[in-house]
CSV table of C-alpha atoms in Angstrom, one decimal:
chain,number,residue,atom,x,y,z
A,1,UNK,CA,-7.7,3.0,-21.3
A,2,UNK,CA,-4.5,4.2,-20.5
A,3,UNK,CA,-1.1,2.4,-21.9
A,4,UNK,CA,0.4,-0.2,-20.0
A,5,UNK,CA,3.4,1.4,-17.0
A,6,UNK,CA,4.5,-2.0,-16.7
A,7,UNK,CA,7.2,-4.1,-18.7
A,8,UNK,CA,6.0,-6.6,-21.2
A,9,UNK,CA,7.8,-9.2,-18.9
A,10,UNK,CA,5.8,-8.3,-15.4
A,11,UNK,CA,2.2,-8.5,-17.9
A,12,UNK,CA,0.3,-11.4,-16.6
A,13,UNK,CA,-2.0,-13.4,-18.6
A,14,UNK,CA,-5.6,-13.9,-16.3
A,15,UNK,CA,-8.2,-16.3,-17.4
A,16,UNK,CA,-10.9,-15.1,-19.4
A,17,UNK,CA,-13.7,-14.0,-17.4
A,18,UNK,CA,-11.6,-13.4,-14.0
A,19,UNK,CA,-11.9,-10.0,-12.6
A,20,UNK,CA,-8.6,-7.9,-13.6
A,21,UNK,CA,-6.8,-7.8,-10.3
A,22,UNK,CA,-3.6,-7.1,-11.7
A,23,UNK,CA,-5.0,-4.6,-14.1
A,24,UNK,CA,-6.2,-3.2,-11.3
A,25,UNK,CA,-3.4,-3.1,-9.3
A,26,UNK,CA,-1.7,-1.1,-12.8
A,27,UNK,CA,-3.7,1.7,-12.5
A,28,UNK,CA,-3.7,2.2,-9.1
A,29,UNK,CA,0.1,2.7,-8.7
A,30,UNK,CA,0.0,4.7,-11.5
A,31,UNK,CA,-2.8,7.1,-10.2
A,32,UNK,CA,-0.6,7.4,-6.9
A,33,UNK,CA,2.2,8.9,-9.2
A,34,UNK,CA,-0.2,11.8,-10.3
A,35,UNK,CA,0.8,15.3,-9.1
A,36,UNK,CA,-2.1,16.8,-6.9
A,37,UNK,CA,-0.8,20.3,-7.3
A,38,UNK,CA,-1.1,21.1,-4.1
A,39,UNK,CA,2.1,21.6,-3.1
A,40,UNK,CA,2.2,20.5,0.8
A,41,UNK,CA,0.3,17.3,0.1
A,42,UNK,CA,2.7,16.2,-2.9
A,43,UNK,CA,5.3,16.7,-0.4
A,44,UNK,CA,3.3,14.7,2.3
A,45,UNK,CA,2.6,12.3,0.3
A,46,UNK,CA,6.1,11.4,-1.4
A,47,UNK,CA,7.8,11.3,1.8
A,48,UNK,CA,5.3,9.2,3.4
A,49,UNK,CA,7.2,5.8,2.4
A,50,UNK,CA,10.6,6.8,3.2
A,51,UNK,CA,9.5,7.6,6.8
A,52,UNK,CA,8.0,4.7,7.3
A,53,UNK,CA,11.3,2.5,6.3
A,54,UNK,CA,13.3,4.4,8.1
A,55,UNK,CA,10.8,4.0,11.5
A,56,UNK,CA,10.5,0.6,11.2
A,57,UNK,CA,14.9,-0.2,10.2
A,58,UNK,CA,14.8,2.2,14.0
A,59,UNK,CA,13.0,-0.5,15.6
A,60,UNK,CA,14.6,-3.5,14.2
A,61,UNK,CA,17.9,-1.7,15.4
A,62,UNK,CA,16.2,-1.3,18.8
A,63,UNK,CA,14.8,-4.1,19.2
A,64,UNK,CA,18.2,-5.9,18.6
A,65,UNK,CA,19.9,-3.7,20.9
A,66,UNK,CA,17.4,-4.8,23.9
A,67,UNK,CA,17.9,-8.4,22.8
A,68,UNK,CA,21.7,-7.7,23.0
A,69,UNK,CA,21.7,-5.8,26.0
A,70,UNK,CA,19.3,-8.1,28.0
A,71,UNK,CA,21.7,-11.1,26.7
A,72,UNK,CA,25.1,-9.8,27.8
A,73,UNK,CA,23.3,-8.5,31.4
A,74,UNK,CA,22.1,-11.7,32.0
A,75,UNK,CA,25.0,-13.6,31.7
A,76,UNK,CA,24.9,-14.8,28.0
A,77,UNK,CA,28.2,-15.2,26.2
């Protein structure tokens, strides 16, 4: 078993006899930090978030600019 990537303070204790969800959810984040060595993938893969903020803060800022728009057009003050 590999050691623990979390904090001794984010550790939470489970029942005995309950499946390990959280250990679970441990060694899947730290498999996603794993290298692939395959160069265009690593790239792919680490820029993958940071797109995907940046789409969705582009739609909020849309979205309130419709909202804005369609107000002051329609007569709102």
């Amino acid at each position: 078993m590999a050691p623990s990537v979390w904090p001794r303070s984010a550790r939470v204790r489970t029942p005995r006899g309950t499946p390990g969800a959280i250990e679970a959810l441990r060694e899947s984040v730290a498999a996603q930090g794993q290298r692939s060595r395959v160069r265009w993938a690593d790239a792919l893969s680490v820029s993958v978030r940071p797109m995907i903020t940046c789409w969705f803060r582009a739609l909020y800022c849309a979205a309130k600019t419709a909202t804005s728009v369609g107000a002051i057009s329609g007569g709102a003050d």
